[in-house]
XYZ file of C-alpha atoms in Angstrom:
453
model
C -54.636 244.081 -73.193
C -57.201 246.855 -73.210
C -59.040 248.036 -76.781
C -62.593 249.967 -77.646
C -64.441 249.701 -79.765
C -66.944 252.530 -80.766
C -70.380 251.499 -81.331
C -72.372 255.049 -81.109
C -71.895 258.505 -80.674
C -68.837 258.901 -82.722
C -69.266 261.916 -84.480
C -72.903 262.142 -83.544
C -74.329 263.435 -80.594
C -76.754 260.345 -80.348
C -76.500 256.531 -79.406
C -73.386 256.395 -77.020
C -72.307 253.091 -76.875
C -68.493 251.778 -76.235
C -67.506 248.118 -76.008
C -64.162 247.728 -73.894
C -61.973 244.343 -73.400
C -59.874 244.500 -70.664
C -58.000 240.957 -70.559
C -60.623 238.700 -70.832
C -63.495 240.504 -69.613
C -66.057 241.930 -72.182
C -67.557 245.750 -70.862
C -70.327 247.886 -72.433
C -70.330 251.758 -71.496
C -73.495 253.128 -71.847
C -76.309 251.425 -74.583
C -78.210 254.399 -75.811
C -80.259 254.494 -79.183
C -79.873 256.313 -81.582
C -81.794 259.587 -82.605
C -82.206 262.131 -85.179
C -81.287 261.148 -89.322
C -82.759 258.385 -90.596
C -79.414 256.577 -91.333
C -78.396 256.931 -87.911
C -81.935 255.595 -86.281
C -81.711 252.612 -88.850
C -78.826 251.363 -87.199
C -80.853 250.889 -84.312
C -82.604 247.786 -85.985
C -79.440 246.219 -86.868
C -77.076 243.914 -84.279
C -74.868 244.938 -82.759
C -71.102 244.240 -84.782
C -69.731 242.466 -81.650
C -70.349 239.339 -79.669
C -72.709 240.395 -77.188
C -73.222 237.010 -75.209
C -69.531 237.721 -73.885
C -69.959 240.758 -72.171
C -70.436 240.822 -68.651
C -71.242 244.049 -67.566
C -72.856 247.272 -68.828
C -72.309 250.414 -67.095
C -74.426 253.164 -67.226
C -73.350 256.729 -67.132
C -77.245 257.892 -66.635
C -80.778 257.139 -67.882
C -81.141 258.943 -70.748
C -82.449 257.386 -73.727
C -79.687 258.129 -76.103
C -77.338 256.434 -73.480
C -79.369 253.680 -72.471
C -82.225 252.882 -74.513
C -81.013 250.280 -76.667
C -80.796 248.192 -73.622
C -84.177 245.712 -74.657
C -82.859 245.183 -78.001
C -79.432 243.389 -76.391
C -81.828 240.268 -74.756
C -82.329 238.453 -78.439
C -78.707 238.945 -79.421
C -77.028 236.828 -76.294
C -76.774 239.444 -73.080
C -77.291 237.452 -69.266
C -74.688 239.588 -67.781
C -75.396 242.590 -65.256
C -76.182 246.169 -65.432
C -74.446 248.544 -63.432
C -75.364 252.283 -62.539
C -76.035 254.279 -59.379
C -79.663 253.582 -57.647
C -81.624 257.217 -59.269
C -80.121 256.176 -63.184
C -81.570 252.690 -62.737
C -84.781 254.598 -61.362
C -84.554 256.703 -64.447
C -83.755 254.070 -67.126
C -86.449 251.605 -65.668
C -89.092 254.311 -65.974
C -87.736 255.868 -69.787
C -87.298 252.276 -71.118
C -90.924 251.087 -70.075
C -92.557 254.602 -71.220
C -90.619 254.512 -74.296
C -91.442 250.646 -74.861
C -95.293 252.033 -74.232
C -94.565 254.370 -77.115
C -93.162 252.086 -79.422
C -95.923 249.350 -78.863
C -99.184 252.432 -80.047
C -96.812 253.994 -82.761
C -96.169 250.518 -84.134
C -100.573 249.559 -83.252
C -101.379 253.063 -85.167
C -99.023 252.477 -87.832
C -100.637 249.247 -89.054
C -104.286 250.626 -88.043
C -103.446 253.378 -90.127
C -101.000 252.073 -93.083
C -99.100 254.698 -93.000
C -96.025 252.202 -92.339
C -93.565 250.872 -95.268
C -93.106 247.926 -92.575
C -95.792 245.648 -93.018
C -96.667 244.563 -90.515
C -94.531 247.638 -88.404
C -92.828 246.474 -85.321
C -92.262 247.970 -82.243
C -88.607 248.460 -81.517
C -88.781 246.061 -78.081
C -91.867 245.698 -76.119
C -93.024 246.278 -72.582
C -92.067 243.048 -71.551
C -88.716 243.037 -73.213
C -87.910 246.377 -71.425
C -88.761 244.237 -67.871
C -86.960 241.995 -68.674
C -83.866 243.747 -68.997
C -84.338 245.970 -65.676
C -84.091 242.382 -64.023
C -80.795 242.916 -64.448
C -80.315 245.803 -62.559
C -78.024 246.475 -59.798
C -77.068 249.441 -58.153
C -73.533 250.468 -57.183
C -72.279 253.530 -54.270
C -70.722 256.468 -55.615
C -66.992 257.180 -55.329
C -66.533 253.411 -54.052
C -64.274 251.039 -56.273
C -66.261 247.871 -57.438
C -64.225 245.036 -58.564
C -65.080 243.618 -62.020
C -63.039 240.683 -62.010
C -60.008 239.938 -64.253
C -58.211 242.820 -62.182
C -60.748 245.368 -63.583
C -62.210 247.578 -61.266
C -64.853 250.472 -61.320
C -65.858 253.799 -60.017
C -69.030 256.394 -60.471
C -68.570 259.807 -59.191
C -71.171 262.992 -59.489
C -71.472 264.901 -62.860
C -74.630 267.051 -62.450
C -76.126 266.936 -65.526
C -79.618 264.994 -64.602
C -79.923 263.415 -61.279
C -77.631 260.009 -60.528
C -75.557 261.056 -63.214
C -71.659 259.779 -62.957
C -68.558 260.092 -64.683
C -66.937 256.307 -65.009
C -63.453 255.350 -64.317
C -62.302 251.973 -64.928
C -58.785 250.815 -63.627
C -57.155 248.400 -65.882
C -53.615 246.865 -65.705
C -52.477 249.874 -63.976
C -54.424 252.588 -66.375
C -57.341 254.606 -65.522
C -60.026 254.787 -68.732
C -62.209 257.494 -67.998
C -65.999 257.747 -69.216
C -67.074 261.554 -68.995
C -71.045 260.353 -69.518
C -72.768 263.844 -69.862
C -71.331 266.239 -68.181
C -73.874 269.123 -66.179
C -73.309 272.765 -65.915
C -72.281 274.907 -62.788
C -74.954 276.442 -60.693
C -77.247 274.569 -61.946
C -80.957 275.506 -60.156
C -81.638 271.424 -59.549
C -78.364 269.754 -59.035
C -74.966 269.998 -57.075
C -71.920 271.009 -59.372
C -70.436 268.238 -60.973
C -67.173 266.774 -59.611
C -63.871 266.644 -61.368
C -61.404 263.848 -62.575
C -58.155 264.274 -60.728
C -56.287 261.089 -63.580
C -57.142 259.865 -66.714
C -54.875 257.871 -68.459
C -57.102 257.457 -71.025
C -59.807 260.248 -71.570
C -63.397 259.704 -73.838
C -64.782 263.076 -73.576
C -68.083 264.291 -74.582
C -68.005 267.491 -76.777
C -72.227 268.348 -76.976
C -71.324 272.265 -76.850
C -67.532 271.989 -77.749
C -67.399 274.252 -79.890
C -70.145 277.110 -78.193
C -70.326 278.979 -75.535
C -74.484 278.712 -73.793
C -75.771 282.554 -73.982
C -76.127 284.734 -71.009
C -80.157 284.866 -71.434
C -82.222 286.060 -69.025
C -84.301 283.098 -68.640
C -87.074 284.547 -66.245
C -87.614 287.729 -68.268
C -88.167 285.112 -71.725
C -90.413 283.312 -69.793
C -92.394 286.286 -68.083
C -93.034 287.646 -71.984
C -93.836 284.642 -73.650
C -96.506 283.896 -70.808
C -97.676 287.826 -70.948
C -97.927 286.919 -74.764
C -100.101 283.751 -74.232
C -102.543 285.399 -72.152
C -103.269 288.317 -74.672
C -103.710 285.919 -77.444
C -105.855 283.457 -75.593
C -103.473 281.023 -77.088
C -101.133 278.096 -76.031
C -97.591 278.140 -74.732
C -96.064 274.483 -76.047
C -92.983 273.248 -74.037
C -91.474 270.492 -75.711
C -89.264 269.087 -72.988
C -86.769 266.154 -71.900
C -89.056 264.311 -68.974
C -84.963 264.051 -66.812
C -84.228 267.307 -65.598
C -85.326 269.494 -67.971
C -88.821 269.177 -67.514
C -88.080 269.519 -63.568
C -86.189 272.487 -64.050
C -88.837 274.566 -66.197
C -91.789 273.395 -63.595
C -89.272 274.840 -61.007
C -88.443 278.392 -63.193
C -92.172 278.608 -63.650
C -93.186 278.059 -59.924
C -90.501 280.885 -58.373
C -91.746 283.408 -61.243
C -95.764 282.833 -59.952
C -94.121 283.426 -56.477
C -92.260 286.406 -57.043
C -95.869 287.220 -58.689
C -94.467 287.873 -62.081
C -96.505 285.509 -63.465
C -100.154 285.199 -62.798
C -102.225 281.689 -61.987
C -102.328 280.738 -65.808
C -103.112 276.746 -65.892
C -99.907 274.740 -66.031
C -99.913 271.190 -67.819
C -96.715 268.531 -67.279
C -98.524 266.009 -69.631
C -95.843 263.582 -69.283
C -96.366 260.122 -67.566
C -92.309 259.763 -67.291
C -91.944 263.071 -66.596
C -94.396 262.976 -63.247
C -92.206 259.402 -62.708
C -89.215 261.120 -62.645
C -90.484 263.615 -60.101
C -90.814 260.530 -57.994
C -87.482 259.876 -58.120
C -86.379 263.038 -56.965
C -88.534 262.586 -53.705
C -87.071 259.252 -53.280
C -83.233 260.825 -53.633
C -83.587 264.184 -52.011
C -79.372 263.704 -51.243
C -78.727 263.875 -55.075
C -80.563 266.961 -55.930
C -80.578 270.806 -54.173
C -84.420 270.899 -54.006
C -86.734 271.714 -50.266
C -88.989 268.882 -50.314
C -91.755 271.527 -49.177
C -91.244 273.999 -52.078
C -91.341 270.528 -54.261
C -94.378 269.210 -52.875
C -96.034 273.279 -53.112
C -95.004 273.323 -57.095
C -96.524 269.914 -58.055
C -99.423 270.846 -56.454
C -99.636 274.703 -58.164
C -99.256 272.482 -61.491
C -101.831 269.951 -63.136
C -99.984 266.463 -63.939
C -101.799 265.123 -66.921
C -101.791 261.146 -66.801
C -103.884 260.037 -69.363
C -104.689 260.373 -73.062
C -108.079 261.795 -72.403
C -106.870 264.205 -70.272
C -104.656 264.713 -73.291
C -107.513 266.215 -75.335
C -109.309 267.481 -72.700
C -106.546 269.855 -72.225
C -105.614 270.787 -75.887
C -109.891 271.323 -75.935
C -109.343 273.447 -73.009
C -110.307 277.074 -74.095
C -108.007 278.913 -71.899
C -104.514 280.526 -72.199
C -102.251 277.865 -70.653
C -99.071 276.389 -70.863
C -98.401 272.947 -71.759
C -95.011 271.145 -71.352
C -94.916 267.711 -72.504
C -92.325 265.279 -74.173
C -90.062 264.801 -75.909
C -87.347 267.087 -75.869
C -86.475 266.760 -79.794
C -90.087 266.437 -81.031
C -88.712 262.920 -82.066
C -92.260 261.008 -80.120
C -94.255 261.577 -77.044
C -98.008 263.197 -76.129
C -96.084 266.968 -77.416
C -97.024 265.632 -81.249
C -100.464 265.781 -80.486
C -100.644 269.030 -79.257
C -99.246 269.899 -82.566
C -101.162 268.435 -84.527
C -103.748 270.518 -83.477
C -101.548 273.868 -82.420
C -98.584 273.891 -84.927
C -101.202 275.756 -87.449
C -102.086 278.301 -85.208
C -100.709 281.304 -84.904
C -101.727 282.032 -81.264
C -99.489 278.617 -80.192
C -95.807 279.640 -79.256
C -93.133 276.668 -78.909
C -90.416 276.793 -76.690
C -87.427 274.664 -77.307
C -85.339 274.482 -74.200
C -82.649 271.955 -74.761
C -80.056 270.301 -77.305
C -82.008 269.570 -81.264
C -80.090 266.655 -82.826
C -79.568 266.726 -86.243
C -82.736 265.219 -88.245
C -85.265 266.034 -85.246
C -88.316 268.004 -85.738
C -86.883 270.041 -83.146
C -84.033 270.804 -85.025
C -86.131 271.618 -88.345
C -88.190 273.706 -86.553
C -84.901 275.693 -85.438
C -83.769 275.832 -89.117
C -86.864 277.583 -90.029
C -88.407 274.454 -91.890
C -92.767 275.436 -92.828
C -94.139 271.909 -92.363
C -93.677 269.109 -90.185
C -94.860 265.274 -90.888
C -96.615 264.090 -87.516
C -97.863 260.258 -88.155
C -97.971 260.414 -91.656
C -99.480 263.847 -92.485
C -98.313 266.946 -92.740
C -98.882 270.372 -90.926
C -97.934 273.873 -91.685
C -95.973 276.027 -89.008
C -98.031 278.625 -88.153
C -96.862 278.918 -84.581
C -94.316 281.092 -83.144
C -90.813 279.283 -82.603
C -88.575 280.083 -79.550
C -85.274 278.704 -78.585
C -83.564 279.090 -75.313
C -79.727 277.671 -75.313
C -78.902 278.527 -71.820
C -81.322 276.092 -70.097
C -78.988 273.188 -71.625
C -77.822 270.282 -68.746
C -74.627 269.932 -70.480
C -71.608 271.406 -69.872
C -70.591 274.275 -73.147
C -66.750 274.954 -74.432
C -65.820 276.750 -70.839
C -67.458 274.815 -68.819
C -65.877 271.382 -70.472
C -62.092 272.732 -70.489
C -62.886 273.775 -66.701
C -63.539 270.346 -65.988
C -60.814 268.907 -67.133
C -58.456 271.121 -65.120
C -57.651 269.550 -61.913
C -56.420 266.591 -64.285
C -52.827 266.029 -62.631
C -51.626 264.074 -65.033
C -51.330 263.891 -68.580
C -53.349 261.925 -70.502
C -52.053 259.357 -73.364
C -54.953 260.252 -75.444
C -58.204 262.010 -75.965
C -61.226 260.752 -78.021
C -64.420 262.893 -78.524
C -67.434 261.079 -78.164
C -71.198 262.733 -78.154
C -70.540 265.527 -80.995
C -71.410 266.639 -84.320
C -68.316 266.224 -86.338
C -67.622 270.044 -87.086
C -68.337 270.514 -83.375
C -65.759 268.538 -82.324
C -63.300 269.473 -84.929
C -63.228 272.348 -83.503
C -63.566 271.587 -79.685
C -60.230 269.184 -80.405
C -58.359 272.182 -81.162
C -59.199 274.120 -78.559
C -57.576 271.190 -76.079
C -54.430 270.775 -77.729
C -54.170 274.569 -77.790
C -55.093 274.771 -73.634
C -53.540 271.773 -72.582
C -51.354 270.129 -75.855
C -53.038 266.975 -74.916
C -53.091 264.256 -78.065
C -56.467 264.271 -79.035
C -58.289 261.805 -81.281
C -61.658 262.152 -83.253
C -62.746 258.391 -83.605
C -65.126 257.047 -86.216
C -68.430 254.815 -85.544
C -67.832 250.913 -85.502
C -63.698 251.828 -85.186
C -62.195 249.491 -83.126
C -58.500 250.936 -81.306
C -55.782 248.939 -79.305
C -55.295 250.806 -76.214
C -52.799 249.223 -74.199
């Protein structure tokens, strides 16, 4: 007996999370939080609606913290079993959980210093030493190497792109394969290899981020070139907002080729983003899961100033010169980029570059709906600064590029689910499969619970 049951990212993009029995043994796929409207992110302080002292085994797609950081919050509601992912996504989530725990621990500290809280006293979602805790139970599997589970349940990661040590799961069960896209990554991607494809999938839950769009053919360099040209002449501030996995890796790397080509002079380059100059770590650590010359890496970093602490913070935002600052998060939803804006937003000389996926309630995502004032800790600041977005910088996979993957699939499959989507989004995006491939295809709700075999 196999069933699911849907804890997150059903019909949101935010908070995957799937609990699967298989016979008698209790899985989690993926543990994110989630992001974005307030509804959603309250559900983050709630339990969990299933027993989570029986599961056994979490497996991780990749680090992310919409796909694994509710991971702290599982220790006080029963979890001793193990956590499975390949070695760079345990890299990643041990260095996002632990940064975001940091966060959590001064946003809850200002909060009461500040009473700007309803909570009194305000709590931090899980502390430092709760997120430790948690990546002692760690463990690292191959790729493309079946791991048994126990209970005749086996497993196997294989390559998706997307951010580095990113997998697509299968998980064999009583003769069915139950495949877990994760995130899937983009072709030709300037950081990572092109992601693998699933050759059977009995069962198929498939994320749908861009199902329904198709990422723009922008010419990324030429933005870039012009926004920095535009900097300079105003003696103001270029503000990247950027996931510290990936994205924030590929921008340093965009930026780096365009000063080498000289179409870009030496204008100072921040990465004010503890997690972010972790992750660059990693990728030293695992040059066989990214594309990158470890002398053109080690050349960039050093071209670039790596911010670590908060007085280097204000040091730089006092810093008189044209400069670019990139800095997270991604969504505007925390991080060191909402104190640049708290002192750039209302300037008109500050441009902000969006470069990646705005969930629905973000900042981010207000910003890209035209919204005139944000609320940063408790007070609120007029937009005065420019507002850019570019789509085709996204790590996941659009309409195309999903359907693509899917088609070495020899088999076909007994059903569909759409995970990871706005509901409209993947509305659409199921059409478009039954129409390619007349696969059955099924648009699950959150906390729905479905006998699979």
């Amino acid at each position: 007996m196999v069933s699911i049951k849907f804890l997150g990212a059903a019909r949101t993009v935010t908070g995957s999370k799937y609990h699967l029995s298989c016979n008698d043994l209790d899985l989690l796929i993926d543990c994110g939080m989630f992001q974005g409207l307030k509804e959603l992110r309250e559900l983050n302080w709630g339990p969990l609606p299933v027993d989570i002292s029986s599961v056994k085994y979490i497996l991780l797609t990749h680090g992310h913290l919409d796909h694994t950081g509710y991971l702290p919050r599982l220790l006080k509601q029963g979890f001793k079993g193990t956590i499975l992912g390949t070695a760079p996504t345990l890299a990643i989530t041990a260095i996002i959980l632990r940064d975001s725990a940091k966060i959590h621990e001064e946003e809850a500290e200002k909060a009461n210093k500040e009473g700007y809280s309803k909570h009194q006293p305000a709590l931090p979602f899980y502390t430092l030493q709760e997120a430790e805790d948690v990546i002692g139970l760690f463990s690292s599997v191959p790729l493309d190497e079946w791991k048994n589970l126990g209970s005749d349940v086996k497993v196997k990661y294989s390559y998706n792109g997307h951010i580095i040590g990113a997998t697509f799961i299968t998980i064999k069960a009583g003769g069915k394969d139950f495949l877990f896209s994760g995130d899937i990554g983009r072709p030709d991607d300037l950081l990572l290899r092109n992601p693998e494809k699933p050759r059977w999938a009995d069962y198929l839950f498939l994320e749908s981020t861009y199902g329904n769009k198709l990422h723009p053919r922008e010419n990324v360099e030429s933005l870039l070139v012009d926004l920095v040209n535009k900097t300079i002449a105003n003696r103001g501030t270029l503000l990247i907002p950027s996931f510290a996995v990936e994205r924030l890796q590929l921008v340093m790397v965009i930026l780096w080729r365009l000063y080498q080509k000289k179409r870009i002079p030496a204008i100072p380059i921040f990465i004010d983003s503890p997690m972010g100059s972790d992750v660059l770590s990693v990728f030293s650590k695992y040059p066989l899961w990214h594309t990158l010359i470890a002398a053109d890496f080690k050349s960039m970093c050093k071209h670039m100033t790596l911010v670590s602490s908060y007085r280097d913070t204000w040091k730089t935002i006092d810093d008189p010169r044209p400069k670019i600052v990139i800095a997270g998060s991604g969504m505007l939803s925390g991080g060191r980029m909402l104190t640049y804006l708290t002192k750039k937003l209302e300037k008109k000389n500050t441009s902000i570059l969006l470069v990646g996926y705005q969930a629905e309630g973000t900042r981010g995502r207000r910003l890209l709906e035209g919204e005139k004032q944000l609320k940063i800790y408790g007070k609120f600041y007029t937009v005065e600064a420019s507002i850019i977005h570019i789509e085709s910088l996204s790590a996941h996979a659009d309409q195309a590029e999903l359907l693509e993957w899917l088609n070495e699939i020899r088999n076909i499959p007994e059903e569909v689910f759409l995970i990871h989507g706005e509901l409209s989004t993947m509305v659409e995006f199921k059409e478009k499969i039954e129409n390619t491939y007349g696969w059955k295809v099924r648009i699950p709700e959150l906390h729905e619970s479905v006998r699979l075999w």
